[in-house]
Coordinates of C-alpha atoms (C1' of nucleotides) in Angstrom, one line a residue:
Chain A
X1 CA 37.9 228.9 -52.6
X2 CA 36.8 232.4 -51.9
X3 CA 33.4 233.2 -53.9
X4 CA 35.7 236.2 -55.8
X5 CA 37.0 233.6 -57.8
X6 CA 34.3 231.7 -58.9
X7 CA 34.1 233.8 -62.1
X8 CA 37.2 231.7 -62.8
X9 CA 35.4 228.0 -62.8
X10 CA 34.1 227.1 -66.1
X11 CA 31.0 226.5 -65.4
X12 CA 27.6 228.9 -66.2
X13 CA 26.3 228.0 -63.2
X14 CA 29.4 229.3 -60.9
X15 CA 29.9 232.4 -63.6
X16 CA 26.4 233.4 -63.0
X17 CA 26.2 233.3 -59.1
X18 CA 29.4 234.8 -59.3
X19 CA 27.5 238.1 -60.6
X20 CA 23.9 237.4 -58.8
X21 CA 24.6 234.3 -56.6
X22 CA 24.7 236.7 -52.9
X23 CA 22.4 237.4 -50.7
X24 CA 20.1 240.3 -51.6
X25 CA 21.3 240.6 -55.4
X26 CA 18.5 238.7 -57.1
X27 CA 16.0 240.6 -54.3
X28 CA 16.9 244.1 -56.2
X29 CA 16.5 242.4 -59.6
X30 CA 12.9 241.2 -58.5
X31 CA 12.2 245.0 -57.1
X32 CA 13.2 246.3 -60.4
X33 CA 11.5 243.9 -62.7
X34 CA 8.7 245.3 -60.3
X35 CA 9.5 248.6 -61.2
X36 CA 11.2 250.0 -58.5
X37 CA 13.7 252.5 -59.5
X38 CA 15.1 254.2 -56.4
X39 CA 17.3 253.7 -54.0
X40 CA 15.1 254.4 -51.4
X41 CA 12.6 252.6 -53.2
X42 CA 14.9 249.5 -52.6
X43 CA 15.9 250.3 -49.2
X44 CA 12.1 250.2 -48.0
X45 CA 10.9 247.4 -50.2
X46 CA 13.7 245.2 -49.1
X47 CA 14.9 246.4 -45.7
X48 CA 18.2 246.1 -46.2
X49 CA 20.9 247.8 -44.8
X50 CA 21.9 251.3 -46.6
X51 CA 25.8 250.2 -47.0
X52 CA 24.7 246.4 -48.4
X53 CA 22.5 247.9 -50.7
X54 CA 24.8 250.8 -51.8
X55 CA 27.6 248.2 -52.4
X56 CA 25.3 246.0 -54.4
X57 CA 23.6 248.2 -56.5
X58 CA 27.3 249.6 -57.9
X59 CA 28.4 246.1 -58.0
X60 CA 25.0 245.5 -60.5
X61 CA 25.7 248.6 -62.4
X62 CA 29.4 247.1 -62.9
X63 CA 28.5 244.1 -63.8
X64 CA 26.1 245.4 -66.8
X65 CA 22.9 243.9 -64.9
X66 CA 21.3 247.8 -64.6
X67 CA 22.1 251.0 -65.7
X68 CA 22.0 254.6 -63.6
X69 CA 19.6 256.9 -65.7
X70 CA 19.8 260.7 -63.5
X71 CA 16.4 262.3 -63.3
X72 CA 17.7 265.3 -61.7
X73 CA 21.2 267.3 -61.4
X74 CA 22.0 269.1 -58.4
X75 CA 22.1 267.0 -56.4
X76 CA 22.6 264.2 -59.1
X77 CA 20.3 261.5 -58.4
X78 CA 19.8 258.2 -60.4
X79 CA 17.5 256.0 -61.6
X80 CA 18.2 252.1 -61.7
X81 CA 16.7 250.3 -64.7
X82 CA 18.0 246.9 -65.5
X83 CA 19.8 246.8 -69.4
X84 CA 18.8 244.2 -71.6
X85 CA 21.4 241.3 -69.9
X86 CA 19.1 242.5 -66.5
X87 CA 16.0 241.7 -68.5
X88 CA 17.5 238.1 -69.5
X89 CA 17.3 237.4 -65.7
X90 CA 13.3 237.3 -66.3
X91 CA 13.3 233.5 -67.2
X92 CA 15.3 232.7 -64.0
X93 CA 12.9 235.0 -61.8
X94 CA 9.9 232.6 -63.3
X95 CA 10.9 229.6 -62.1
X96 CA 12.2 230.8 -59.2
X97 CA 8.9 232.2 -58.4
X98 CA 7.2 229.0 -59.1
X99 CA 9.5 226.8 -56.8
X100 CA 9.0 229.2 -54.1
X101 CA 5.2 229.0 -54.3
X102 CA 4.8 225.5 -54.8
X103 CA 8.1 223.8 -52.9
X104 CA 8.5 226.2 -49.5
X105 CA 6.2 225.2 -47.4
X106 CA 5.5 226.2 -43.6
X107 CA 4.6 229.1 -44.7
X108 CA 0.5 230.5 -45.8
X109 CA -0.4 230.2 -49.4
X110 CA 1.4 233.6 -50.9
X111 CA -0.9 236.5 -52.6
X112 CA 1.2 237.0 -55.3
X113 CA 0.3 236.3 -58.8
X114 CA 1.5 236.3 -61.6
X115 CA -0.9 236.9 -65.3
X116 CA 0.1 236.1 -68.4
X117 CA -2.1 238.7 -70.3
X118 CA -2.0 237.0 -73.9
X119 CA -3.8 233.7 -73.0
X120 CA -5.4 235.6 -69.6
X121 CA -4.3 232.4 -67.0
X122 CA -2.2 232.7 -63.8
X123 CA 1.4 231.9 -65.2
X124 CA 2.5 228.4 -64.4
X125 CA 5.7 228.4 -66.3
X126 CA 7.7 225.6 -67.4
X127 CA 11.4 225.3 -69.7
X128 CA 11.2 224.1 -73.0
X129 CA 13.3 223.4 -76.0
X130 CA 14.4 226.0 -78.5
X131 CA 14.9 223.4 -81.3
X132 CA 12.1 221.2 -80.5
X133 CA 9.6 222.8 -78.2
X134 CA 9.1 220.1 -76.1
X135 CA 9.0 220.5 -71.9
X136 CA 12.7 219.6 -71.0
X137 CA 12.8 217.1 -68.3
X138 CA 15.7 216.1 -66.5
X139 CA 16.0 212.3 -67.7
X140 CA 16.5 214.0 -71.5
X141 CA 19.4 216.2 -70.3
X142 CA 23.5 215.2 -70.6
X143 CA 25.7 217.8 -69.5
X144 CA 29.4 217.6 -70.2
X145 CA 32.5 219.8 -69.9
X146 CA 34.4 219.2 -73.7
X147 CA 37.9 218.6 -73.0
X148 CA 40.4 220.9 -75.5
X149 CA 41.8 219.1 -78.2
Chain B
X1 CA 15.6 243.1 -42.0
X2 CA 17.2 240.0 -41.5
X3 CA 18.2 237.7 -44.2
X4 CA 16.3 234.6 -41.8
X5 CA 13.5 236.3 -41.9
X6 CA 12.5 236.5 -45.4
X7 CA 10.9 233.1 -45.4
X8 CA 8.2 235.5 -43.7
X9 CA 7.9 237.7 -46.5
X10 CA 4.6 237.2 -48.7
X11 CA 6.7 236.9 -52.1
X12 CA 7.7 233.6 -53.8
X13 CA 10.8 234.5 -54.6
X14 CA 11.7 235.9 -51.3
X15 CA 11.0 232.5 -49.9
X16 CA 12.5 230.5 -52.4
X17 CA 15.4 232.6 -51.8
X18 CA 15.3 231.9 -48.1
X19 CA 16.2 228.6 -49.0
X20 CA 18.1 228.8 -52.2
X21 CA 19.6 232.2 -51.8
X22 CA 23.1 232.1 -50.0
X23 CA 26.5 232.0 -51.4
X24 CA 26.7 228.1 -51.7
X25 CA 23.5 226.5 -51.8
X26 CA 22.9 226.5 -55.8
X27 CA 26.3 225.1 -56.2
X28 CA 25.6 222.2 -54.2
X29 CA 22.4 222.0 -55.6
X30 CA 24.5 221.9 -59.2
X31 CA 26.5 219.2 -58.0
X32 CA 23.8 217.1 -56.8
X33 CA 22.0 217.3 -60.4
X34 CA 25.6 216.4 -61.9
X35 CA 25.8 213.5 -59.7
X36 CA 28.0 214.1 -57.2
X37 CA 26.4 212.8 -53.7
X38 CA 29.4 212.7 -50.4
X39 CA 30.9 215.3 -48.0
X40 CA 34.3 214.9 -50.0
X41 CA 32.9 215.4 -53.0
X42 CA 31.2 218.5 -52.5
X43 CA 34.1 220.2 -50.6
X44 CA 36.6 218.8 -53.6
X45 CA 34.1 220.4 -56.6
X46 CA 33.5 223.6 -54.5
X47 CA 36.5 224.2 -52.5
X48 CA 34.0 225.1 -49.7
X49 CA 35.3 225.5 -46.3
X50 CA 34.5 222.3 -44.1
X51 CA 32.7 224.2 -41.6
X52 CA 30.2 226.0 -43.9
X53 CA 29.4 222.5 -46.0
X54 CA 28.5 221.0 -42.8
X55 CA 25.9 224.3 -42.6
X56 CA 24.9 224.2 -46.1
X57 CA 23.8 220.8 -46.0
X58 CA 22.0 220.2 -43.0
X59 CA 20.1 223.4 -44.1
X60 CA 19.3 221.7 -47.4
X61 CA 18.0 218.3 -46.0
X62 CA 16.1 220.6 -43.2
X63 CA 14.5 222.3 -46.1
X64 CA 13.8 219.2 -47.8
X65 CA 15.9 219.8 -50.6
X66 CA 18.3 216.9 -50.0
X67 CA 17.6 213.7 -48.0
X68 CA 20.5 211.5 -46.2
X69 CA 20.4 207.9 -47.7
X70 CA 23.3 206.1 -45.3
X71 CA 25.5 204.3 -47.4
X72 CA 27.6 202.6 -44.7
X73 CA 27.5 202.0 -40.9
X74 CA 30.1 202.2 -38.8
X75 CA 30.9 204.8 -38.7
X76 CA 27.5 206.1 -40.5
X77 CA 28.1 207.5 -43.7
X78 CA 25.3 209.1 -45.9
X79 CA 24.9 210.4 -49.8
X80 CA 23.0 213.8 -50.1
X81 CA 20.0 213.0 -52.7
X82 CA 17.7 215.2 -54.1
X83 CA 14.2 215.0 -53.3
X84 CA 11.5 215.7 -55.6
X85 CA 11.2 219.7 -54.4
X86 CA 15.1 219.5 -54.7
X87 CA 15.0 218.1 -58.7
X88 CA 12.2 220.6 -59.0
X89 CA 15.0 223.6 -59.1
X90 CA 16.1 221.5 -62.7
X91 CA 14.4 224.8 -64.3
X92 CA 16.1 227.1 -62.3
X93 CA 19.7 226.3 -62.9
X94 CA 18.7 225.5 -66.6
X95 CA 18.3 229.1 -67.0
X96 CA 20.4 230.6 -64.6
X97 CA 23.0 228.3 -66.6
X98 CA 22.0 230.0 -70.0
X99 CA 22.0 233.4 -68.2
X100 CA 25.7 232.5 -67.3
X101 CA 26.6 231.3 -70.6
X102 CA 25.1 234.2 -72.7
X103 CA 25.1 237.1 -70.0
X104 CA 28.5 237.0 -68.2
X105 CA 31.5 238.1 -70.0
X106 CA 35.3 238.8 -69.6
X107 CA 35.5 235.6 -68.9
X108 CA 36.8 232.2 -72.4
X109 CA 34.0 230.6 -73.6
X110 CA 32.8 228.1 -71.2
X111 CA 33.5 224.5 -72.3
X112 CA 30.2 223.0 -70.6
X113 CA 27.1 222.0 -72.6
X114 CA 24.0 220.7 -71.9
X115 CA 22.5 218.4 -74.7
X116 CA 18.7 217.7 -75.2
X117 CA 18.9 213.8 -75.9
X118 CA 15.4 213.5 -77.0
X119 CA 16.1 216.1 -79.9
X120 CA 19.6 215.8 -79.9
X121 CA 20.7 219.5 -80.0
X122 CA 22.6 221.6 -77.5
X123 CA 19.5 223.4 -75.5
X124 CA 18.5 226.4 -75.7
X125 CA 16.2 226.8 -73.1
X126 CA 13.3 229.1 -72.7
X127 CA 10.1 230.0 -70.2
X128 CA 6.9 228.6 -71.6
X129 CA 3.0 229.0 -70.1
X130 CA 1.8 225.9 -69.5
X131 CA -1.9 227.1 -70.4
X132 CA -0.8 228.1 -74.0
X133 CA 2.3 226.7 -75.1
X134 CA 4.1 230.2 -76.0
X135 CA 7.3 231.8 -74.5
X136 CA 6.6 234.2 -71.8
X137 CA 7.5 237.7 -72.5
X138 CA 8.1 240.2 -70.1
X139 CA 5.5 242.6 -71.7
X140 CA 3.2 240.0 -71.2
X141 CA 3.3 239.8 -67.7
X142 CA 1.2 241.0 -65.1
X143 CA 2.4 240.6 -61.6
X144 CA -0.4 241.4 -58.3
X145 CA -0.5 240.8 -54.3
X146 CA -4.2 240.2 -53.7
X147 CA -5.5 242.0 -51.0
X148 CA -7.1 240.0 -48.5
X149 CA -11.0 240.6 -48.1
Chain C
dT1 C1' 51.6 197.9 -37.3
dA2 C1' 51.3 201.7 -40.2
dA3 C1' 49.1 204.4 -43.4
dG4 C1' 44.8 205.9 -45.6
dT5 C1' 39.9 207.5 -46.0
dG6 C1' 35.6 209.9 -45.1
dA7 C1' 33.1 213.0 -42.5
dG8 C1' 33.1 215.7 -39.8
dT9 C1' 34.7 219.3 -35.4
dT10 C1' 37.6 222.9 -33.4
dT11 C1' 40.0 227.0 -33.3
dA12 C1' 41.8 231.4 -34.4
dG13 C1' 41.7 235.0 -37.4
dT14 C1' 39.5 237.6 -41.3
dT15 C1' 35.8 239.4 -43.8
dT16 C1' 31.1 241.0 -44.3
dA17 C1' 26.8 242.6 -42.6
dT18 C1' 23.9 245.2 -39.5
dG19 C1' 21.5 249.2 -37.4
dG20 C1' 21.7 253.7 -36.3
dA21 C1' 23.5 258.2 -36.5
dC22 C1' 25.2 261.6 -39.4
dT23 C1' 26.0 264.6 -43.9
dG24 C1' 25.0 267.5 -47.9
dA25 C1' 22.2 269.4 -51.4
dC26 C1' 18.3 270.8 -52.2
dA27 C1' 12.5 271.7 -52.1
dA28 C1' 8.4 273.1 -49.8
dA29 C1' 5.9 274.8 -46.0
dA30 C1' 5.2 277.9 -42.0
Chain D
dT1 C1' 13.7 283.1 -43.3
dT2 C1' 13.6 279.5 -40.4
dT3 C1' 12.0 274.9 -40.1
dT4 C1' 10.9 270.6 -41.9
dG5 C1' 11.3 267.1 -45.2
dT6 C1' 13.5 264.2 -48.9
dC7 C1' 16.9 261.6 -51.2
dA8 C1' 21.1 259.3 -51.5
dG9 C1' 24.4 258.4 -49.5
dT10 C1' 28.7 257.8 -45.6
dC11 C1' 30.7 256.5 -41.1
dC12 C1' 31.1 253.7 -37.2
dA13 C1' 30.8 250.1 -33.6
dT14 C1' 29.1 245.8 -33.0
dA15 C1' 27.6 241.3 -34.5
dA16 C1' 27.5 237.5 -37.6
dA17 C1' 29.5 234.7 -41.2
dC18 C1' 33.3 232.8 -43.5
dT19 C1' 38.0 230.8 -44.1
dA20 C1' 42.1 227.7 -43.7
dA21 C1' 44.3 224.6 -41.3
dA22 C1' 44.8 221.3 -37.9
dC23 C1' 42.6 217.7 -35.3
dT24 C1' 39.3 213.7 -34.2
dC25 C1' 37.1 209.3 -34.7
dA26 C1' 35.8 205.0 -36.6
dC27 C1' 37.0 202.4 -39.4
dT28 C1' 39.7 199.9 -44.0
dT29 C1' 43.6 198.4 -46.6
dA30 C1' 48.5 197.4 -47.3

DNA sequence: TAAGTGAGTTTAGTTTATGGACTGACAAAA
DNA sequence: TTTTGTCAGTCCATAAACTAAACTCACTTA
């Protein structure tokens, strides 16, 4: 299968790497959850390649994960801000974060922290339950695919 | 900068992403949560190429992700089994999974659910702090690299 | 004996990524 | 007014990664 077509699989999973699931996308969500704006600003926080990062930052504004604001007209230049379905990604970033600092080793402790500023504690974030609240663990979870009647 | 070096970078998500953060490696990380453990399997579920399985997997069980339990000998034959820091991406693909179902469109509805047994509803997941109990907001987040002393 | 299975390996061709130089429209400094 | 700098690209040659299909090897089952 060619990764152009997983959009096609029904499965959330496959639909949603099909959008962020390559190599640098989910780096230029974390710069601009970070508040970087620019396209230079992304080039020299990331160090990526100028034609990578041109092609994935039109394949983001596409895709309805960030929009171009222009803060100046001749020459037109853009801001990148991510849109509210960019902001959604937060929850993935979270736990990202936390199984990079606590599950890749080999590597010194990292400086980075995170603060949740309403209780005032360095953010160990966990998923829980809409309906119930609870901590979702894995032995509580059944996943099926419904077949169409 | 090189994608094999961002394990080098002193950012969580950059080095969770080292791991994690190619075109294949959630979706065998997917599979493995849904149960699916051989060569064959994989390459039918993904329609991977051979060649870049092979890759994907030894990377995985390199990284500690995956472990090989032989299943047979002659010729030896192995299952791919999550290890604890492999389950411990659960919260990841919850979300990246509701980010898929909610965030992505063009695309039918996707058929797939995931049920909460223990409160028997359809889950709706969401990032809590483990200090207070309450969803984490993006307002109230505030993200710092420490500077050495 | 013949066919099948599981997990690869090999090969050849295609696609993507990289780093560096270059462009174009301006702004600021000398 | 010439020079230097900035920002956001584009272009190009090389390098790396990916793909599909065929092939191998050690068995097992019919």
């Amino acid at each position: 299968m060619r990764w152009q077509e997983l959009d096609q699989v029904d499965c959330p999973i496959s639909r949603a790497l099909s959008l962020v699931g390559d190599r640098w996308t989910l780096l230029i969500v974390r710069d601009c959850l970070l508040g970087v704006k620019r396209f230079e600003g992304f080039q020299m926080s990331l160090g990526i390649s100028r034609t990578i990062l041109r092609d994935r930052l039109a394949h983001l504004v596409a895709a309805g994960v960030l929009e171009q604001r222009p803060y100046q007209d001749r020459p037109v230049r853009f801001d990148y801000v991510l849109t509210g379905k960019g902001r959604a990604l937060q929850g993935v970033m979270l736990m990202l974060a936390d199984w990079g600092r606590t599950a890749v080793s080999g590597q010194p402790e990292t400086q980075v922290r995170t603060f949740h500023t309403s209780c005032g504690h360095v953010l160990q974030p966990y998923v829980a339950c809409a309906d119930c609240g609870e901590e979702v663990l894995g032995k509580d979870l059944r996943t099926i695919r419904q077949v169409a009647s």
